[in-house]
GROMACS .gro file of C-alpha atoms in nm:
model
  293
    1UNK     CA    1   0.497  -2.264  -5.851
    2UNK     CA    2   0.538  -2.050  -5.543
    3UNK     CA    3   0.221  -2.161  -5.346
    4UNK     CA    4   0.207  -2.045  -4.989
    5UNK     CA    5   0.089  -2.343  -4.723
    6UNK     CA    6  -0.225  -2.451  -4.838
    7UNK     CA    7  -0.324  -2.536  -4.480
    8UNK     CA    8  -0.256  -2.190  -4.413
    9UNK     CA    9  -0.471  -2.080  -4.683
   10UNK     CA   10  -0.766  -2.262  -4.589
   11UNK     CA   11  -0.777  -2.140  -4.230
   12UNK     CA   12  -0.727  -1.773  -4.387
   13UNK     CA   13  -1.014  -1.825  -4.610
   14UNK     CA   14  -1.232  -1.987  -4.356
   15UNK     CA   15  -1.151  -1.669  -4.109
   16UNK     CA   16  -1.224  -1.434  -4.330
   17UNK     CA   17  -1.530  -1.603  -4.457
   18UNK     CA   18  -1.618  -1.626  -4.098
   19UNK     CA   19  -1.452  -1.295  -3.951
   20UNK     CA   20  -1.348  -1.458  -3.658
   21UNK     CA   21  -1.085  -1.711  -3.569
   22UNK     CA   22  -1.315  -1.876  -3.307
   23UNK     CA   23  -1.588  -1.987  -3.595
   24UNK     CA   24  -1.334  -2.078  -3.831
   25UNK     CA   25  -1.177  -2.325  -3.587
   26UNK     CA   26  -1.521  -2.473  -3.530
   27UNK     CA   27  -1.601  -2.504  -3.882
   28UNK     CA   28  -1.265  -2.656  -3.945
   29UNK     CA   29  -1.287  -2.885  -3.601
   30UNK     CA   30  -0.925  -2.687  -3.477
   31UNK     CA   31  -0.900  -2.436  -3.190
   32UNK     CA   32  -0.900  -2.071  -3.278
   33UNK     CA   33  -0.506  -2.076  -3.155
   34UNK     CA   34  -0.446  -2.306  -3.436
   35UNK     CA   35  -0.630  -2.066  -3.670
   36UNK     CA   36  -0.427  -1.769  -3.566
   37UNK     CA   37  -0.107  -1.964  -3.617
   38UNK     CA   38  -0.158  -2.012  -3.951
   39UNK     CA   39  -0.272  -1.714  -4.042
   40UNK     CA   40   0.032  -1.566  -3.867
   41UNK     CA   41   0.229  -1.797  -4.074
   42UNK     CA   42   0.059  -1.681  -4.372
   43UNK     CA   43   0.123  -1.344  -4.306
   44UNK     CA   44   0.491  -1.415  -4.260
   45UNK     CA   45   0.506  -1.567  -4.558
   46UNK     CA   46   0.364  -1.281  -4.743
   47UNK     CA   47   0.529  -1.032  -4.600
   48UNK     CA   48   0.229  -0.855  -4.453
   49UNK     CA   49  -0.042  -0.811  -4.227
   50UNK     CA   50  -0.394  -1.018  -4.349
   51UNK     CA   51  -0.639  -0.901  -4.062
   52UNK     CA   52  -0.683  -0.576  -3.801
   53UNK     CA   53  -0.679  -0.728  -3.426
   54UNK     CA   54  -0.951  -0.576  -3.267
   55UNK     CA   55  -1.068  -0.576  -2.892
   56UNK     CA   56  -1.363  -0.693  -3.033
   57UNK     CA   57  -1.239  -0.973  -3.288
   58UNK     CA   58  -1.082  -0.910  -3.683
   59UNK     CA   59  -1.117  -0.716  -3.999
   60UNK     CA   60  -0.939  -0.750  -4.323
   61UNK     CA   61  -0.675  -0.526  -4.394
   62UNK     CA   62  -0.659  -0.438  -4.800
   63UNK     CA   63  -0.436  -0.717  -4.854
   64UNK     CA   64  -0.641  -0.942  -4.723
   65UNK     CA   65  -0.975  -0.840  -4.862
   66UNK     CA   66  -0.772  -0.882  -5.215
   67UNK     CA   67  -0.673  -1.228  -5.080
   68UNK     CA   68  -0.981  -1.343  -4.929
   69UNK     CA   69  -1.179  -1.261  -5.308
   70UNK     CA   70  -0.958  -1.446  -5.479
   71UNK     CA   71  -0.882  -1.770  -5.250
   72UNK     CA   72  -1.276  -1.769  -5.191
   73UNK     CA   73  -1.357  -1.787  -5.546
   74UNK     CA   74  -1.057  -2.035  -5.618
   75UNK     CA   75  -1.196  -2.269  -5.343
   76UNK     CA   76  -1.527  -2.244  -5.476
   77UNK     CA   77  -1.420  -2.337  -5.814
   78UNK     CA   78  -1.228  -2.612  -5.680
   79UNK     CA   79  -1.492  -2.767  -5.477
   80UNK     CA   80  -1.705  -2.785  -5.787
   81UNK     CA   81  -1.459  -2.959  -6.008
   82UNK     CA   82  -1.429  -3.183  -5.707
   83UNK     CA   83  -1.774  -3.269  -5.632
   84UNK     CA   84  -1.843  -3.310  -5.997
   85UNK     CA   85  -1.537  -3.546  -6.033
   86UNK     CA   86  -1.660  -3.742  -5.747
   87UNK     CA   87  -2.025  -3.763  -5.905
   88UNK     CA   88  -1.895  -3.886  -6.230
   89UNK     CA   89  -1.685  -4.136  -6.044
   90UNK     CA   90  -1.917  -4.271  -5.840
   91UNK     CA   91  -1.961  -4.648  -5.806
   92UNK     CA   92  -2.190  -4.731  -6.062
   93UNK     CA   93  -2.560  -4.769  -5.952
   94UNK     CA   94  -2.755  -5.080  -6.066
   95UNK     CA   95  -3.116  -5.039  -6.085
   96UNK     CA   96  -3.321  -5.348  -6.064
   97UNK     CA   97  -3.705  -5.397  -6.094
   98UNK     CA   98  -3.825  -5.714  -5.948
   99UNK     CA   99  -4.135  -5.896  -5.880
  100UNK     CA  100  -4.214  -5.918  -5.531
  101UNK     CA  101  -4.281  -6.296  -5.556
  102UNK     CA  102  -3.892  -6.336  -5.715
  103UNK     CA  103  -3.758  -6.094  -5.498
  104UNK     CA  104  -3.869  -6.265  -5.146
  105UNK     CA  105  -3.760  -6.607  -5.258
  106UNK     CA  106  -3.421  -6.540  -5.474
  107UNK     CA  107  -3.330  -6.175  -5.497
  108UNK     CA  108  -3.322  -6.031  -5.162
  109UNK     CA  109  -3.171  -6.336  -4.983
  110UNK     CA  110  -2.936  -6.423  -5.192
  111UNK     CA  111  -2.849  -6.010  -5.276
  112UNK     CA  112  -2.554  -5.974  -5.050
  113UNK     CA  113  -2.351  -6.237  -5.271
  114UNK     CA  114  -2.359  -6.036  -5.517
  115UNK     CA  115  -2.209  -5.743  -5.321
  116UNK     CA  116  -1.988  -5.929  -5.139
  117UNK     CA  117  -1.846  -6.021  -5.466
  118UNK     CA  118  -1.892  -5.700  -5.683
  119UNK     CA  119  -1.849  -5.426  -5.376
  120UNK     CA  120  -1.786  -5.138  -5.655
  121UNK     CA  121  -2.128  -5.183  -5.752
  122UNK     CA  122  -2.464  -4.994  -5.548
  123UNK     CA  123  -2.763  -5.179  -5.586
  124UNK     CA  124  -3.142  -5.015  -5.583
  125UNK     CA  125  -3.427  -5.284  -5.585
  126UNK     CA  126  -3.781  -5.118  -5.669
  127UNK     CA  127  -4.130  -5.313  -5.698
  128UNK     CA  128  -4.228  -5.450  -6.042
  129UNK     CA  129  -4.563  -5.489  -6.179
  130UNK     CA  130  -4.609  -5.782  -6.385
  131UNK     CA  131  -4.701  -5.571  -6.667
  132UNK     CA  132  -4.355  -5.393  -6.663
  133UNK     CA  133  -4.154  -5.354  -6.973
  134UNK     CA  134  -3.756  -5.258  -6.944
  135UNK     CA  135  -3.799  -4.995  -7.223
  136UNK     CA  136  -4.078  -4.819  -7.062
  137UNK     CA  137  -3.826  -4.802  -6.744
  138UNK     CA  138  -3.510  -4.627  -6.591
  139UNK     CA  139  -3.452  -4.932  -6.430
  140UNK     CA  140  -3.112  -5.135  -6.604
  141UNK     CA  141  -3.255  -5.490  -6.509
  142UNK     CA  142  -3.557  -5.636  -6.495
  143UNK     CA  143  -3.697  -5.969  -6.297
  144UNK     CA  144  -4.071  -6.036  -6.480
  145UNK     CA  145  -4.309  -6.300  -6.627
  146UNK     CA  146  -4.357  -6.048  -6.887
  147UNK     CA  147  -4.181  -6.186  -7.172
  148UNK     CA  148  -4.209  -5.877  -7.443
  149UNK     CA  149  -3.965  -5.925  -7.715
  150UNK     CA  150  -3.744  -5.655  -7.849
  151UNK     CA  151  -3.467  -5.618  -8.063
  152UNK     CA  152  -3.348  -5.364  -7.793
  153UNK     CA  153  -3.359  -5.591  -7.506
  154UNK     CA  154  -3.173  -5.901  -7.403
  155UNK     CA  155  -3.424  -6.193  -7.243
  156UNK     CA  156  -3.332  -6.458  -7.051
  157UNK     CA  157  -3.510  -6.742  -6.895
  158UNK     CA  158  -3.479  -6.838  -6.466
  159UNK     CA  159  -3.736  -6.969  -6.404
  160UNK     CA  160  -4.023  -7.177  -6.520
  161UNK     CA  161  -4.402  -7.125  -6.410
  162UNK     CA  162  -4.515  -7.473  -6.441
  163UNK     CA  163  -4.763  -7.482  -6.120
  164UNK     CA  164  -4.844  -7.790  -5.911
  165UNK     CA  165  -5.104  -7.863  -5.636
  166UNK     CA  166  -4.912  -7.798  -5.295
  167UNK     CA  167  -5.007  -7.747  -4.930
  168UNK     CA  168  -4.805  -7.718  -4.580
  169UNK     CA  169  -4.741  -8.045  -4.397
  170UNK     CA  170  -4.946  -7.905  -4.097
  171UNK     CA  171  -5.253  -7.887  -4.351
  172UNK     CA  172  -5.185  -8.227  -4.487
  173UNK     CA  173  -5.181  -8.344  -4.108
  174UNK     CA  174  -5.562  -8.207  -4.091
  175UNK     CA  175  -5.624  -8.287  -4.406
  176UNK     CA  176  -5.520  -8.635  -4.481
  177UNK     CA  177  -5.757  -8.683  -4.787
  178UNK     CA  178  -5.547  -8.437  -4.958
  179UNK     CA  179  -5.350  -8.660  -5.120
  180UNK     CA  180  -5.608  -8.750  -5.339
  181UNK     CA  181  -5.659  -8.506  -5.618
  182UNK     CA  182  -6.009  -8.594  -5.649
  183UNK     CA  183  -6.082  -8.475  -5.316
  184UNK     CA  184  -5.941  -8.125  -5.350
  185UNK     CA  185  -6.274  -7.933  -5.446
  186UNK     CA  186  -6.369  -8.033  -5.116
  187UNK     CA  187  -6.086  -7.868  -4.952
  188UNK     CA  188  -5.937  -7.534  -4.884
  189UNK     CA  189  -5.838  -7.354  -5.255
  190UNK     CA  190  -5.612  -7.086  -5.263
  191UNK     CA  191  -5.611  -6.872  -5.592
  192UNK     CA  192  -5.379  -6.662  -5.730
  193UNK     CA  193  -5.545  -6.350  -5.876
  194UNK     CA  194  -5.869  -6.564  -6.036
  195UNK     CA  195  -5.993  -6.905  -6.023
  196UNK     CA  196  -5.863  -6.966  -6.369
  197UNK     CA  197  -5.558  -7.172  -6.291
  198UNK     CA  198  -5.750  -7.420  -6.060
  199UNK     CA  199  -6.010  -7.439  -6.362
  200UNK     CA  200  -5.762  -7.504  -6.582
  201UNK     CA  201  -5.614  -7.767  -6.373
  202UNK     CA  202  -5.941  -7.980  -6.250
  203UNK     CA  203  -5.993  -8.001  -6.660
  204UNK     CA  204  -5.672  -8.127  -6.680
  205UNK     CA  205  -5.690  -8.381  -6.390
  206UNK     CA  206  -6.044  -8.479  -6.547
  207UNK     CA  207  -6.218  -8.375  -6.252
  208UNK     CA  208  -6.553  -8.222  -6.229
  209UNK     CA  209  -6.613  -7.920  -6.070
  210UNK     CA  210  -6.884  -7.659  -6.048
  211UNK     CA  211  -6.843  -7.341  -6.205
  212UNK     CA  212  -6.809  -7.126  -5.884
  213UNK     CA  213  -6.525  -7.249  -5.709
  214UNK     CA  214  -6.477  -7.149  -5.327
  215UNK     CA  215  -6.152  -7.002  -5.133
  216UNK     CA  216  -5.980  -6.668  -5.130
  217UNK     CA  217  -5.833  -6.487  -5.441
  218UNK     CA  218  -5.502  -6.349  -5.380
  219UNK     CA  219  -5.390  -6.030  -5.567
  220UNK     CA  220  -4.986  -6.078  -5.475
  221UNK     CA  221  -4.872  -6.376  -5.496
  222UNK     CA  222  -4.653  -6.351  -5.174
  223UNK     CA  223  -4.990  -6.318  -5.007
  224UNK     CA  224  -5.101  -6.667  -5.144
  225UNK     CA  225  -4.765  -6.805  -5.076
  226UNK     CA  226  -4.755  -6.691  -4.717
  227UNK     CA  227  -5.130  -6.814  -4.697
  228UNK     CA  228  -5.044  -7.192  -4.818
  229UNK     CA  229  -4.705  -7.183  -4.602
  230UNK     CA  230  -4.935  -7.095  -4.292
  231UNK     CA  231  -5.179  -7.393  -4.402
  232UNK     CA  232  -5.438  -7.238  -4.492
  233UNK     CA  233  -5.513  -7.454  -4.789
  234UNK     CA  234  -5.371  -7.615  -5.139
  235UNK     CA  235  -5.218  -7.370  -5.406
  236UNK     CA  236  -5.128  -7.408  -5.756
  237UNK     CA  237  -4.745  -7.318  -5.678
  238UNK     CA  238  -4.479  -7.261  -5.958
  239UNK     CA  239  -4.229  -7.553  -5.823
  240UNK     CA  240  -3.941  -7.400  -5.985
  241UNK     CA  241  -3.950  -7.070  -5.790
  242UNK     CA  242  -4.021  -7.273  -5.473
  243UNK     CA  243  -3.798  -7.557  -5.495
  244UNK     CA  244  -3.621  -7.452  -5.166
  245UNK     CA  245  -3.943  -7.452  -5.001
  246UNK     CA  246  -4.041  -7.798  -5.134
  247UNK     CA  247  -3.683  -7.917  -5.066
  248UNK     CA  248  -3.685  -7.803  -4.688
  249UNK     CA  249  -4.074  -7.952  -4.611
  250UNK     CA  250  -4.242  -7.627  -4.588
  251UNK     CA  251  -4.435  -7.759  -4.867
  252UNK     CA  252  -4.554  -8.103  -5.001
  253UNK     CA  253  -4.606  -8.191  -5.382
  254UNK     CA  254  -5.008  -8.363  -5.372
  255UNK     CA  255  -4.977  -8.407  -5.774
  256UNK     CA  256  -4.745  -8.439  -6.072
  257UNK     CA  257  -5.016  -8.261  -6.272
  258UNK     CA  258  -4.904  -7.891  -6.407
  259UNK     CA  259  -5.095  -7.563  -6.583
  260UNK     CA  260  -4.875  -7.285  -6.711
  261UNK     CA  261  -4.570  -7.524  -6.841
  262UNK     CA  262  -4.523  -7.306  -7.157
  263UNK     CA  263  -4.491  -6.972  -6.880
  264UNK     CA  264  -4.181  -6.870  -6.736
  265UNK     CA  265  -3.966  -6.590  -6.554
  266UNK     CA  266  -3.722  -6.367  -6.676
  267UNK     CA  267  -3.435  -6.134  -6.641
  268UNK     CA  268  -3.424  -5.895  -6.909
  269UNK     CA  269  -3.234  -5.554  -7.017
  270UNK     CA  270  -3.133  -5.346  -7.258
  271UNK     CA  271  -2.864  -5.452  -7.511
  272UNK     CA  272  -2.525  -5.324  -7.435
  273UNK     CA  273  -2.589  -5.210  -7.058
  274UNK     CA  274  -2.246  -5.270  -6.979
  275UNK     CA  275  -2.014  -5.467  -6.727
  276UNK     CA  276  -2.272  -5.387  -6.376
  277UNK     CA  277  -2.567  -5.550  -6.562
  278UNK     CA  278  -2.336  -5.811  -6.711
  279UNK     CA  279  -2.203  -5.893  -6.379
  280UNK     CA  280  -2.569  -5.910  -6.232
  281UNK     CA  281  -2.709  -6.114  -6.476
  282UNK     CA  282  -2.436  -6.367  -6.447
  283UNK     CA  283  -2.462  -6.399  -6.115
  284UNK     CA  284  -2.855  -6.415  -6.098
  285UNK     CA  285  -2.825  -6.686  -6.330
  286UNK     CA  286  -2.585  -6.876  -6.123
  287UNK     CA  287  -2.742  -6.829  -5.796
  288UNK     CA  288  -3.083  -6.966  -5.941
  289UNK     CA  289  -2.916  -7.249  -6.051
  290UNK     CA  290  -2.989  -7.170  -6.454
  291UNK     CA  291  -2.612  -7.196  -6.692
  292UNK     CA  292  -2.471  -6.854  -6.729
  293UNK     CA  293  -2.500  -6.737  -7.146
   0.00000   0.00000   0.00000
């Protein structure tokens, strides 16, 4: 192909579109002298003038008008093709919906590990309500407590929801009687969404309580977690999710008696989603101490 210098064509197109060498230079981040040099080189290659130089600037010759129309049109087409190719070849985007309690304790703290291992995958993290279902969202992955089975979805259990009474060391220091489960009704009980879990726990423990339990109810489990770690009272927490807080001594386990032993937290995706999802599932299972399937 007998093509003119491409840098010269680029400079000419900018000068013709802006009707001036200075504005073309500003656009291409070069001097107007460099634009003038490229245009002169192109004129020499073509053997004709492309601009009439006047005291007030430049205007296109007939040859310049014809070339400008063709070059501008082809540059626009080239730009469109390149944008389309760049968009289609961008890093895969993995959209993850996650319960706030799991996101704040497991996903977000460990996410840099995944990003370092998979720099070609872009992650977007979304708030997921407890009743979210993967097949009703545009997310590729959902981390939830809602185990809705489907032939179109893959479901992997990552945490147990087995919940036991815990409190902070500071609360236990102020309330040493908290080591005795029979004293719990007299202490500060913290509730997740309702009084139901504590009623179930007291029934299992054989401890009689009034029908009206006291203590604040938190509609978001992260709020409950913040309250119990801050020393506001005793809460029933999923010990698997809070194993690091228990290991560090941020929380004290007060009893091995549990509720919600048949429940869990799950990572869910549509079947056949591709390598990015598979890599994320394998990583998250490993990061949470679960065997990789």
